[in-house]
Tab-separated table of C-alpha atoms in Angstrom:
chain	number	residue	atom	x	y	z
A	1	MET	CA	9.062	14.438	-43.710
A	2	SER	CA	6.672	16.472	-45.834
A	3	SER	CA	7.348	20.193	-46.039
A	4	GLY	CA	3.799	20.752	-44.730
A	5	TYR	CA	4.711	19.032	-41.458
A	6	ALA	CA	7.876	21.105	-41.225
A	7	LEU	CA	5.978	24.366	-41.764
A	8	LEU	CA	3.464	23.499	-39.035
A	9	ALA	CA	6.258	22.490	-36.663
A	10	ASP	CA	8.121	25.772	-37.301
A	11	LYS	CA	4.896	27.717	-36.789
A	12	ALA	CA	4.353	25.930	-33.475
A	13	MET	CA	7.907	26.830	-32.460
A	14	THR	CA	7.264	30.500	-33.218
A	15	TYR	CA	3.959	30.554	-31.349
A	16	LEU	CA	5.451	28.759	-28.337
A	17	LYS	CA	8.319	31.239	-28.100
A	18	ARG	CA	6.580	34.493	-29.014
A	19	HIS	CA	2.800	34.154	-29.389
A	20	PRO	CA	1.531	31.413	-27.046
A	21	HIS	CA	-1.974	32.933	-27.118
A	22	GLN	CA	-2.239	31.913	-30.803
A	23	LEU	CA	-1.623	28.195	-30.126
A	24	PRO	CA	-5.359	27.293	-29.947
A	25	SER	CA	-5.761	28.374	-33.576
A	26	LEU	CA	-3.011	25.942	-34.571
A	27	ALA	CA	-4.349	22.891	-32.727
A	28	ALA	CA	-7.055	22.072	-35.291
A	29	GLN	CA	-4.579	21.774	-38.195
A	30	PHE	CA	-1.707	20.241	-36.207
A	31	THR	CA	-1.235	16.536	-36.958
A	32	PRO	CA	0.597	13.614	-35.290
A	33	GLU	CA	3.166	13.830	-38.110
A	34	SER	CA	3.741	17.510	-37.343
A	35	ALA	CA	4.150	16.722	-33.656
A	36	SER	CA	6.649	13.941	-34.389
A	37	TYR	CA	8.624	16.248	-36.675
A	38	PHE	CA	8.656	18.927	-33.955
A	39	LEU	CA	10.021	16.517	-31.335
A	40	LEU	CA	12.722	15.299	-33.724
A	41	LYS	CA	13.820	18.728	-34.832
A	42	PHE	CA	13.877	20.424	-31.426
A	43	GLN	CA	14.836	17.442	-29.282
A	44	THR	CA	17.804	19.226	-27.682
A	45	ASP	CA	15.914	22.412	-26.766
A	46	VAL	CA	14.710	21.742	-23.224
A	47	PRO	CA	12.531	24.842	-22.567
A	48	LEU	CA	10.887	24.677	-26.005
A	49	THR	CA	10.184	20.943	-25.822
A	50	LEU	CA	8.666	21.241	-22.359
A	51	LYS	CA	6.393	24.055	-23.511
A	52	PHE	CA	5.342	21.940	-26.479
A	53	LEU	CA	4.557	18.912	-24.308
A	54	GLN	CA	2.547	21.052	-21.910
A	55	TRP	CA	0.498	22.346	-24.851
A	56	ALA	CA	0.182	18.921	-26.475
A	57	ARG	CA	-1.041	17.212	-23.290
A	58	SER	CA	-3.528	19.952	-22.465
A	59	SER	CA	-4.833	20.345	-26.009
A	60	SER	CA	-8.220	18.870	-26.887
A	61	SER	CA	-6.954	17.817	-30.323
A	62	ARG	CA	-5.699	14.315	-31.108
A	63	PHE	CA	-2.264	15.027	-32.565
A	64	PHE	CA	-0.439	13.762	-29.461
A	65	ASP	CA	-0.759	10.070	-30.408
A	66	SER	CA	1.095	6.951	-29.257
A	67	ARG	CA	4.087	7.551	-31.492
A	68	CYS	CA	4.433	11.136	-30.203
A	69	LYS	CA	4.289	9.836	-26.649
A	70	CYS	CA	7.086	7.354	-27.456
A	71	TYR	CA	9.163	10.154	-28.962
A	72	SER	CA	8.488	12.214	-25.816
A	73	LEU	CA	9.866	9.443	-23.628
A	74	HIS	CA	13.140	9.519	-25.562
A	75	VAL	CA	13.421	13.278	-25.228
A	76	LEU	CA	12.478	13.464	-21.551
A	77	THR	CA	14.798	10.649	-20.474
A	78	ASN	CA	17.645	12.372	-22.317
A	79	PHE	CA	16.781	15.498	-20.298
A	80	LYS	CA	16.675	13.255	-17.172
A	81	LEU	CA	13.146	14.496	-16.470
A	82	TYR	CA	12.012	11.093	-15.284
A	83	LYS	CA	8.949	12.215	-13.331
A	84	THR	CA	7.339	13.838	-16.373
A	85	ALA	CA	8.442	10.912	-18.532
A	86	GLN	CA	6.832	8.471	-16.085
A	87	SER	CA	3.479	10.257	-16.256
A	88	ILE	CA	3.532	10.028	-20.073
A	89	ALA	CA	4.521	6.350	-19.881
A	90	ILE	CA	1.514	5.723	-17.606
A	91	ASP	CA	-0.739	7.491	-20.113
A	92	LEU	CA	0.765	5.398	-22.893
A	93	ALA	CA	0.155	2.145	-21.017
A	94	LYS	CA	-3.474	3.058	-20.279
A	95	GLU	CA	-3.976	4.106	-23.887
A	96	GLN	CA	-2.738	0.752	-25.181
A	97	VAL	CA	-5.309	-1.078	-23.046
A	98	GLU	CA	-8.082	0.985	-24.621
A	99	GLN	CA	-6.760	0.398	-28.134
A	100	GLN	CA	-6.324	-3.354	-27.694
A	101	GLN	CA	-9.961	-4.070	-28.482
A	102	HIS	CA	-9.801	-2.209	-31.796
A	103	GLN	CA	-6.456	-3.336	-33.193
A	104	HIS	CA	-5.037	-6.627	-34.353
A	105	HIS	CA	-1.499	-6.027	-33.053
A	106	ASP	CA	-0.531	-6.466	-29.437
A	107	PRO	CA	-0.520	-2.900	-27.942
A	108	HIS	CA	2.494	-3.272	-25.660
A	109	ASP	CA	4.374	-4.952	-28.520
A	110	TYR	CA	3.560	-1.914	-30.639
A	111	VAL	CA	4.875	0.460	-27.972
A	112	PHE	CA	8.096	-1.505	-27.626
A	113	HIS	CA	8.773	-1.537	-31.370
A	114	CYS	CA	7.917	2.154	-31.670
A	115	LEU	CA	10.490	2.927	-28.963
A	116	LYS	CA	13.024	0.548	-30.514
A	117	ASP	CA	12.622	1.885	-34.079
A	118	SER	CA	13.047	5.517	-32.965
A	119	TYR	CA	15.844	4.749	-30.486
A	120	GLN	CA	18.728	5.875	-32.694
A	121	LEU	CA	16.884	8.984	-33.918
A	122	PHE	CA	17.040	10.389	-30.401
A	123	ASN	CA	20.326	8.800	-29.273
A	124	SER	CA	18.225	7.337	-26.476
A	125	SER	CA	18.925	4.998	-23.555
A	126	SER	CA	17.406	1.845	-22.086
A	127	ALA	CA	15.690	4.031	-19.507
A	128	VAL	CA	12.704	4.329	-21.860
A	129	PHE	CA	12.077	0.589	-21.562
A	130	ASP	CA	12.508	0.766	-17.777
A	131	LEU	CA	9.828	3.449	-17.646
A	132	MET	CA	7.389	1.306	-19.613
A	133	VAL	CA	8.054	-1.753	-17.436
A	134	LYS	CA	7.496	0.367	-14.328
A	135	SER	CA	4.289	1.830	-15.771
A	136	TYR	CA	2.857	-1.577	-16.652
A	137	SER	CA	3.860	-2.871	-13.212
A	138	THR	CA	2.246	0.098	-11.451
A	139	LEU	CA	-0.988	-0.651	-13.321
A	140	HIS	CA	-0.626	-4.373	-12.474
A	141	MET	CA	-0.293	-5.218	-16.171
A	142	LEU	CA	2.181	-7.971	-15.315
A	143	GLN	CA	2.103	-9.765	-18.662
A	144	GLU	CA	2.873	-6.537	-20.509
A	145	ALA	CA	5.638	-5.617	-18.044
A	146	LEU	CA	7.341	-9.008	-18.343
A	147	SER	CA	6.950	-9.075	-22.123
A	148	THR	CA	8.540	-5.633	-22.458
A	149	LEU	CA	11.437	-6.739	-20.245
A	150	ARG	CA	12.001	-9.847	-22.371
A	151	LEU	CA	11.663	-7.984	-25.685
A	152	ALA	CA	14.269	-5.470	-24.530
A	153	GLN	CA	16.686	-8.275	-23.669
A	154	VAL	CA	16.082	-10.123	-26.964
A	155	HIS	CA	16.790	-6.970	-28.968
A	156	GLY	CA	20.055	-6.265	-27.185
A	157	PHE	CA	18.950	-3.608	-24.692
A	158	MET	CA	19.937	-3.708	-21.038
A	159	PRO	CA	16.971	-3.360	-18.656
A	160	GLY	CA	17.960	-1.539	-15.505
A	161	VAL	CA	17.322	-2.263	-11.862
A	162	LEU	CA	14.180	-0.088	-12.058
A	163	SER	CA	12.555	-2.655	-14.361
A	164	TYR	CA	13.328	-5.562	-12.075
A	165	ASN	CA	12.340	-3.756	-8.874
A	166	SER	CA	9.031	-2.588	-10.325
A	167	LEU	CA	8.162	-6.026	-11.657
A	168	LEU	CA	9.223	-7.770	-8.439
A	169	ASP	CA	7.105	-5.425	-6.329
A	170	ALA	CA	4.054	-5.921	-8.575
A	171	LEU	CA	4.469	-9.708	-8.605
A	172	ILE	CA	4.766	-9.931	-4.837
A	173	SER	CA	1.855	-7.568	-4.118
A	174	SER	CA	-0.379	-9.423	-6.598
A	175	THR	CA	0.128	-12.668	-4.670
A	176	SER	CA	0.079	-11.252	-1.141
A	177	HIS	CA	-2.835	-13.541	-0.242
A	178	THR	CA	-0.730	-16.643	-0.814
A	179	HIS	CA	1.849	-18.106	1.559
A	180	THR	CA	4.692	-18.568	-0.903
A	181	LEU	CA	7.038	-16.275	-2.741
A	182	PRO	CA	5.974	-16.199	-6.418
A	183	PRO	CA	8.337	-18.466	-8.415
A	184	LEU	CA	8.721	-15.778	-11.082
A	185	ALA	CA	9.840	-13.265	-8.421
A	186	ALA	CA	12.535	-15.646	-7.218
A	187	LYS	CA	13.549	-16.282	-10.829
A	188	LEU	CA	13.861	-12.562	-11.585
A	189	TYR	CA	15.949	-12.004	-8.476
A	190	SER	CA	18.282	-14.862	-9.463
A	191	GLU	CA	18.486	-13.415	-12.958
A	192	MET	CA	19.542	-10.055	-11.555
A	193	ARG	CA	22.309	-11.675	-9.524
A	194	ARG	CA	23.561	-13.781	-12.428
A	195	SER	CA	23.712	-10.878	-14.855
A	196	GLY	CA	25.396	-8.462	-12.529
A	197	VAL	CA	29.021	-7.523	-13.054
A	198	SER	CA	31.420	-9.717	-14.986
A	199	PRO	CA	35.102	-10.190	-13.963
A	200	ASN	CA	36.324	-7.643	-16.518
A	201	MET	CA	34.011	-5.065	-14.839
A	202	GLN	CA	31.817	-4.727	-17.914
A	203	ARG	CA	28.248	-4.702	-16.782
A	204	LYS	CA	26.174	-7.416	-18.409
A	205	GLY	CA	22.886	-6.608	-16.735
A	206	CYS	CA	22.058	-5.004	-13.414
A	207	LEU	CA	22.779	-5.733	-9.790
A	208	PRO	CA	20.009	-5.846	-7.194
A	209	ASN	CA	19.978	-2.666	-5.138
A	210	VAL	CA	18.572	-1.815	-1.715
A	211	VAL	CA	15.066	-1.383	-3.158
A	212	THR	CA	15.229	-4.899	-4.631
A	213	PHE	CA	16.233	-6.419	-1.313
A	214	ASN	CA	13.654	-4.385	0.626
A	215	THR	CA	10.913	-5.661	-1.684
A	216	LEU	CA	11.938	-9.294	-1.187
A	217	LEU	CA	12.541	-8.872	2.550
A	218	ASP	CA	9.066	-7.389	2.961
A	219	ALA	CA	7.575	-10.340	1.076
A	220	TYR	CA	9.368	-12.895	3.279
A	221	CYS	CA	8.362	-11.057	6.470
A	222	LYS	CA	4.705	-10.854	5.452
A	223	LEU	CA	4.787	-14.581	4.711
A	224	GLY	CA	6.117	-15.208	8.221
A	225	ARG	CA	9.441	-16.477	6.850
A	226	ILE	CA	11.569	-14.277	9.115
A	227	ASP	CA	14.567	-16.603	9.106
A	228	ASP	CA	14.616	-16.592	5.289
A	229	ALA	CA	14.435	-12.797	5.453
A	230	PHE	CA	17.476	-12.666	7.753
A	231	ALA	CA	19.361	-15.009	5.410
A	232	LEU	CA	18.610	-12.678	2.514
A	233	PHE	CA	19.633	-9.732	4.691
A	234	HIS	CA	23.073	-11.316	5.158
A	235	VAL	CA	23.338	-11.699	1.357
A	236	MET	CA	22.505	-8.006	1.055
A	237	ARG	CA	25.266	-7.047	3.496
A	238	SER	CA	27.731	-9.352	1.717
A	239	LYS	CA	27.061	-7.319	-1.444
A	240	ARG	CA	28.151	-4.221	0.516
A	241	LEU	CA	24.683	-2.739	0.332
A	242	GLU	CA	23.825	-0.687	3.404
A	243	PRO	CA	20.316	-1.207	4.802
A	244	ASN	CA	18.170	1.893	5.130
A	245	LEU	CA	15.341	2.762	7.507
A	246	ILE	CA	12.827	1.006	5.255
A	247	THR	CA	14.858	-2.211	5.588
A	248	CYS	CA	14.793	-1.948	9.362
A	249	ASN	CA	11.080	-1.098	9.517
A	250	VAL	CA	10.323	-4.143	7.356
A	251	PHE	CA	12.062	-6.340	9.939
A	252	VAL	CA	10.422	-4.599	12.903
A	253	ASN	CA	7.000	-5.138	11.329
A	254	GLY	CA	7.758	-8.762	10.448
A	255	LEU	CA	9.053	-9.585	13.926
A	256	CYS	CA	6.060	-7.899	15.587
A	257	ARG	CA	3.651	-9.857	13.397
A	258	GLU	CA	5.286	-13.058	14.618
A	259	GLY	CA	5.257	-11.970	18.259
A	260	ARG	CA	9.059	-11.838	18.464
A	261	MET	CA	8.961	-8.583	20.392
A	262	ASN	CA	12.362	-8.777	22.081
A	263	GLU	CA	14.025	-9.150	18.682
A	264	ALA	CA	11.920	-6.270	17.339
A	265	ALA	CA	13.066	-4.019	20.190
A	266	GLN	CA	16.642	-5.152	19.598
A	267	MET	CA	16.288	-4.223	15.931
A	268	VAL	CA	15.367	-0.681	16.995
A	269	GLU	CA	18.600	-0.485	18.970
A	270	GLU	CA	20.494	-1.747	15.904
A	271	ILE	CA	18.812	0.963	13.831
A	272	LYS	CA	20.273	3.569	16.173
A	273	TRP	CA	23.674	1.852	16.086
A	274	MET	CA	23.647	2.103	12.280
A	275	GLY	CA	23.233	5.855	12.596
A	276	LEU	CA	19.579	5.810	11.509
A	277	ALA	CA	16.799	7.526	13.440
A	278	PRO	CA	13.663	5.447	14.096
A	279	ASP	CA	10.573	7.193	12.716
A	280	GLU	CA	6.800	7.146	13.309
A	281	VAL	CA	6.458	3.875	11.424
A	282	THR	CA	9.061	2.194	13.642
A	283	TYR	CA	7.506	3.245	16.931
A	284	ASN	CA	3.867	2.824	15.879
A	285	THR	CA	4.670	-0.712	14.755
A	286	LEU	CA	6.390	-1.508	18.055
A	287	VAL	CA	3.577	-0.074	20.172
A	288	ASN	CA	0.993	-2.065	18.237
A	289	GLY	CA	3.121	-5.184	18.491
A	290	PHE	CA	3.618	-4.986	22.242
A	291	CYS	CA	-0.098	-4.340	22.811
A	292	LYS	CA	-1.059	-7.279	20.598
A	293	GLU	CA	1.300	-9.576	22.489
A	294	ALA	CA	0.003	-8.343	25.836
A	295	LEU	CA	-3.586	-9.025	24.811
A	296	ILE	CA	-2.772	-12.540	23.663
A	297	ASN	CA	-0.717	-13.369	26.748
A	298	SER	CA	-2.129	-10.900	29.257
A	299	MET	CA	-1.577	-13.059	32.322
A	300	CYS	CA	2.094	-13.848	31.789
A	301	LYS	CA	3.192	-10.779	29.835
A	302	ALA	CA	1.194	-7.913	31.315
A	303	GLY	CA	4.318	-5.777	31.535
A	304	ASN	CA	4.372	-5.363	27.781
A	305	LEU	CA	1.664	-2.688	27.898
A	306	HIS	CA	3.959	-0.546	30.005
A	307	ARG	CA	6.781	-1.326	27.571
A	308	ALA	CA	4.500	-0.072	24.810
A	309	THR	CA	3.887	3.203	26.640
A	310	GLU	CA	7.652	3.580	27.048
A	311	PHE	CA	7.972	3.543	23.262
A	312	LEU	CA	5.090	6.014	23.067
A	313	ASP	CA	7.009	8.304	25.422
A	314	GLN	CA	10.092	7.950	23.205
A	315	MET	CA	7.994	9.063	20.258
A	316	HIS	CA	6.908	12.176	22.148
A	317	ILE	CA	10.505	12.970	23.137
A	318	ARG	CA	11.611	12.687	19.498
A	319	GLY	CA	8.705	14.811	18.280
A	320	LEU	CA	7.134	11.893	16.402
A	321	GLN	CA	3.372	11.581	16.020
A	322	PRO	CA	1.520	8.409	17.079
A	323	ASN	CA	-1.339	7.536	14.738
A	324	GLU	CA	-4.986	6.745	15.479
A	325	ARG	CA	-4.351	3.010	15.314
A	326	THR	CA	-1.589	3.259	17.924
A	327	TYR	CA	-3.805	5.128	20.390
A	328	THR	CA	-6.728	2.748	19.841
A	329	THR	CA	-4.468	-0.291	20.234
A	330	LEU	CA	-3.121	1.038	23.546
A	331	ILE	CA	-6.588	1.966	24.803
A	332	ASP	CA	-7.807	-1.516	23.905
A	333	GLY	CA	-4.829	-3.110	25.630
A	334	PHE	CA	-5.323	-1.256	28.915
A	335	SER	CA	-9.108	-1.675	28.785
A	336	GLN	CA	-8.791	-5.432	28.310
A	337	GLN	CA	-6.889	-5.590	31.591
A	338	GLY	CA	-9.205	-3.171	33.406
A	339	PHE	CA	-6.757	-0.248	33.539
A	340	LEU	CA	-9.405	2.304	32.578
A	341	ASN	CA	-7.687	5.344	34.089
A	342	GLU	CA	-4.776	4.783	31.727
A	343	GLY	CA	-7.196	4.112	28.873
A	344	TYR	CA	-9.016	7.421	29.388
A	345	ARG	CA	-5.728	9.302	29.745
A	346	LEU	CA	-4.731	8.024	26.303
A	347	LEU	CA	-8.185	8.871	24.928
A	348	ASN	CA	-7.796	12.484	26.078
A	349	GLU	CA	-4.299	12.644	24.593
A	350	MET	CA	-5.602	11.156	21.349
A	351	VAL	CA	-8.346	13.802	21.052
A	352	ALA	CA	-5.914	16.596	22.017
A	353	ASN	CA	-3.641	15.511	19.149
A	354	GLY	CA	-6.454	15.880	16.645
A	355	PHE	CA	-7.594	12.261	16.274
A	356	LYS	CA	-11.270	11.295	16.405
A	357	PRO	CA	-12.038	8.160	18.421
A	358	SER	CA	-13.616	5.508	16.220
A	359	ILE	CA	-16.259	2.904	16.994
A	360	VAL	CA	-13.341	0.536	17.711
A	361	THR	CA	-11.960	2.950	20.318
A	362	TYR	CA	-15.299	3.273	22.102
A	363	ASN	CA	-15.921	-0.476	21.950
A	364	SER	CA	-12.584	-0.974	23.707
A	365	LEU	CA	-13.632	1.334	26.547
A	366	ILE	CA	-17.045	-0.352	26.806
A	367	ASN	CA	-15.250	-3.674	27.156
A	368	GLY	CA	-13.035	-2.244	29.899
A	369	HIS	CA	-16.080	-1.219	31.926
A	370	CYS	CA	-17.643	-4.629	31.373
A	371	VAL	CA	-14.439	-6.337	32.560
A	372	LEU	CA	-14.759	-4.392	35.824
A	373	GLY	CA	-18.530	-5.010	36.057
A	374	ARG	CA	-19.286	-1.285	35.704
A	375	MET	CA	-22.217	-1.793	33.355
A	376	GLU	CA	-23.977	1.568	33.868
A	377	GLU	CA	-20.801	3.398	32.856
A	378	ALA	CA	-20.506	1.104	29.840
A	379	LEU	CA	-24.051	2.089	28.794
A	380	ASP	CA	-23.180	5.787	29.221
A	381	ILE	CA	-20.520	5.443	26.531
A	382	ILE	CA	-23.245	4.614	23.983
A	383	LEU	CA	-24.754	8.045	24.679
A	384	LYS	CA	-21.369	9.675	24.111
A	385	MET	CA	-21.042	7.727	20.854
A	386	ALA	CA	-24.440	9.045	19.719
A	387	ASP	CA	-23.259	12.621	20.391
A	388	LYS	CA	-20.317	11.896	18.069
A	389	GLY	CA	-22.587	10.503	15.356
A	390	LEU	CA	-21.493	6.904	15.943
A	391	ALA	CA	-24.063	4.107	16.115
A	392	PRO	CA	-23.461	0.923	18.157
A	393	ASP	CA	-22.469	-2.074	16.047
A	394	VAL	CA	-22.600	-5.811	16.637
A	395	VAL	CA	-19.351	-5.674	18.650
A	396	THR	CA	-20.799	-2.973	20.924
A	397	TYR	CA	-23.928	-4.966	21.689
A	398	SER	CA	-22.110	-8.297	21.973
A	399	THR	CA	-19.681	-6.775	24.484
A	400	LEU	CA	-22.523	-5.366	26.611
A	401	ILE	CA	-24.484	-8.627	26.459
A	402	SER	CA	-21.386	-10.561	27.535
A	403	GLY	CA	-20.914	-8.118	30.416
A	404	PHE	CA	-24.487	-8.480	31.639
A	405	CYS	CA	-24.254	-12.285	31.385
A	406	LYS	CA	-21.066	-12.351	33.466
A	407	ASN	CA	-22.896	-10.250	36.059
A	408	GLN	CA	-25.753	-12.795	36.083
A	409	ASP	CA	-28.151	-10.134	34.747
A	410	LEU	CA	-29.753	-12.130	31.931
A	411	ASP	CA	-32.882	-9.975	31.775
A	412	ARG	CA	-30.860	-6.927	30.748
A	413	ALA	CA	-28.716	-9.066	28.442
A	414	PHE	CA	-31.800	-10.214	26.540
A	415	HIS	CA	-33.122	-6.650	26.578
A	416	MET	CA	-29.908	-5.570	24.788
A	417	LYS	CA	-30.460	-8.337	22.232
A	418	GLU	CA	-33.988	-7.035	21.557
A	419	GLU	CA	-32.674	-3.477	21.221
A	420	MET	CA	-29.956	-4.434	18.721
A	421	VAL	CA	-32.421	-6.325	16.530
A	422	ALA	CA	-34.846	-3.383	16.665
A	423	ARG	CA	-32.021	-1.140	15.423
A	424	GLY	CA	-31.276	-3.480	12.527
A	425	VAL	CA	-28.111	-5.004	13.996
A	426	LEU	CA	-28.194	-8.784	13.668
A	427	PRO	CA	-26.719	-10.857	16.522
A	428	ASP	CA	-23.720	-12.967	15.541
A	429	ALA	CA	-22.252	-16.178	16.911
A	430	VAL	CA	-20.441	-14.258	19.676
A	431	THR	CA	-23.704	-12.651	20.829
A	432	TYR	CA	-25.536	-15.957	20.971
A	433	SER	CA	-22.620	-17.746	22.662
A	434	SER	CA	-22.663	-15.301	25.580
A	435	LEU	CA	-26.415	-15.671	26.054
A	436	ILE	CA	-26.350	-19.485	25.758
A	437	ARG	CA	-23.493	-19.672	28.259
A	438	GLY	CA	-25.437	-17.420	30.649
A	439	LEU	CA	-28.533	-19.619	30.392
A	440	CYS	CA	-26.514	-22.787	30.936
A	441	GLU	CA	-24.874	-21.329	34.043
A	442	GLN	CA	-28.382	-20.771	35.476
A	443	ARG	CA	-29.416	-24.301	34.379
A	444	ARG	CA	-32.069	-22.965	31.996
A	445	LEU	CA	-31.259	-25.672	29.468
A	446	PRO	CA	-34.530	-25.716	27.445
A	447	GLU	CA	-34.137	-21.978	26.778
A	448	ALA	CA	-30.469	-22.504	25.901
A	449	CYS	CA	-31.396	-25.195	23.365
A	450	GLY	CA	-34.076	-22.971	21.844
A	451	LEU	CA	-31.614	-20.107	21.534
A	452	PHE	CA	-29.070	-22.426	19.954
A	453	LYS	CA	-31.584	-23.338	17.222
A	454	GLU	CA	-32.331	-19.643	16.706
A	455	MET	CA	-28.583	-18.978	16.374
A	456	LEU	CA	-28.221	-21.604	13.651
A	457	GLN	CA	-31.089	-20.077	11.665
A	458	THR	CA	-29.780	-16.498	12.068
A	459	VAL	CA	-26.149	-17.301	11.235
A	460	PHE	CA	-27.285	-19.379	8.235
A	461	LEU	CA	-29.333	-16.388	7.026
A	462	GLN	CA	-26.321	-14.076	7.394
A	463	MET	CA	-24.158	-16.478	5.403
A	464	ASN	CA	-26.732	-16.566	2.606
A	465	LEU	CA	-26.841	-12.760	2.509
A	466	LEU	CA	-23.043	-12.585	2.295
A	467	THR	CA	-22.994	-15.157	-0.510
A	468	GLN	CA	-25.565	-13.173	-2.507
A	469	HIS	CA	-23.421	-10.059	-2.248
């Protein structure tokens, strides 16, 4: 290193220790070479290095370049300051994206080789590569994350479980709209298992940990492949890995999504048996699940709403807080079955606990009144909504129109249709279906046919508007 770089680095050291107010005067003449020299020379001095990094990252000058950031990763991982190192790795990943358009080399390839070439200078560890893989994965830069993982392996470094977990999570979340587990995710998991621990106890790679399994279990559950998830769970237990509360909540959510409520409730009991305490996520998921099942099968499974309130009571006993979705789901469930007293009790409790009822909450109550034929009370709720700054939407109007039609009051139903159009709310297929059904029940077939033609034109217009946007 040039003596000029060394002099600037020593001056920075002096200012950082004794005269920090003079640092701004040094920023203009400080160079990336000076910064690199500083990090090399003082790499074992934790307080000094942290002060330098704080100055470098807050400085408006450009001396803290990509190479300095790579050097910083070595230093910070040696200090085991992974949180600060991760934030610099994120900055480095973002920076490489910006530079890609102006350079001929592949940015992430450059970062890898910079870390590799300076590895011995800092007596570093493979954690620096894990941090880059995690950063790329967090930013959904999957190609860069996978390439860094492979480059590390090719050059004899051992990527840790952090790399695999981060990449697996990013891969699965990026394909959450599909109905299959990404092949690459399955391949990475198999790779982790194969390169685990050899017979002579020398680690060749890294074993999947609880985070790995939780990521894959969540993916299987969201895909509806609960049985595959349980099979993987047994593999996890065979590896002597203890499930945590996240593992259990993943299963509770997956089982609720599939309507397997008895198994979900049983899982909660198993959680307690394992010595874990169910949390807000556990109970909110169960309450929502039982309400959903009751709404779908209200005639044969009406008791599930009361089962849901039992879990709500358990939450209160344990000092856990239901969320807005839980209250709205319960209110909707009781309203659907005409149990409005219970619905309003939950509404009052919801407001008392600091939650604001949403348009969905009010629509649920409006529907409850319509179910009971109490149309005037349903209309009163619209006034209460206005006081709260909430405007009726297409669901509000469609629910009221359906209620009037069921009460054979077609004049008021059509009046509601005129009002919604005047307010700029377009009727949808549900709105028209209620009106057409009402006309047919009164044998007003010519009007029903005319309304059907109007529905086709309106729905076609809405589809065109959606396509344009």
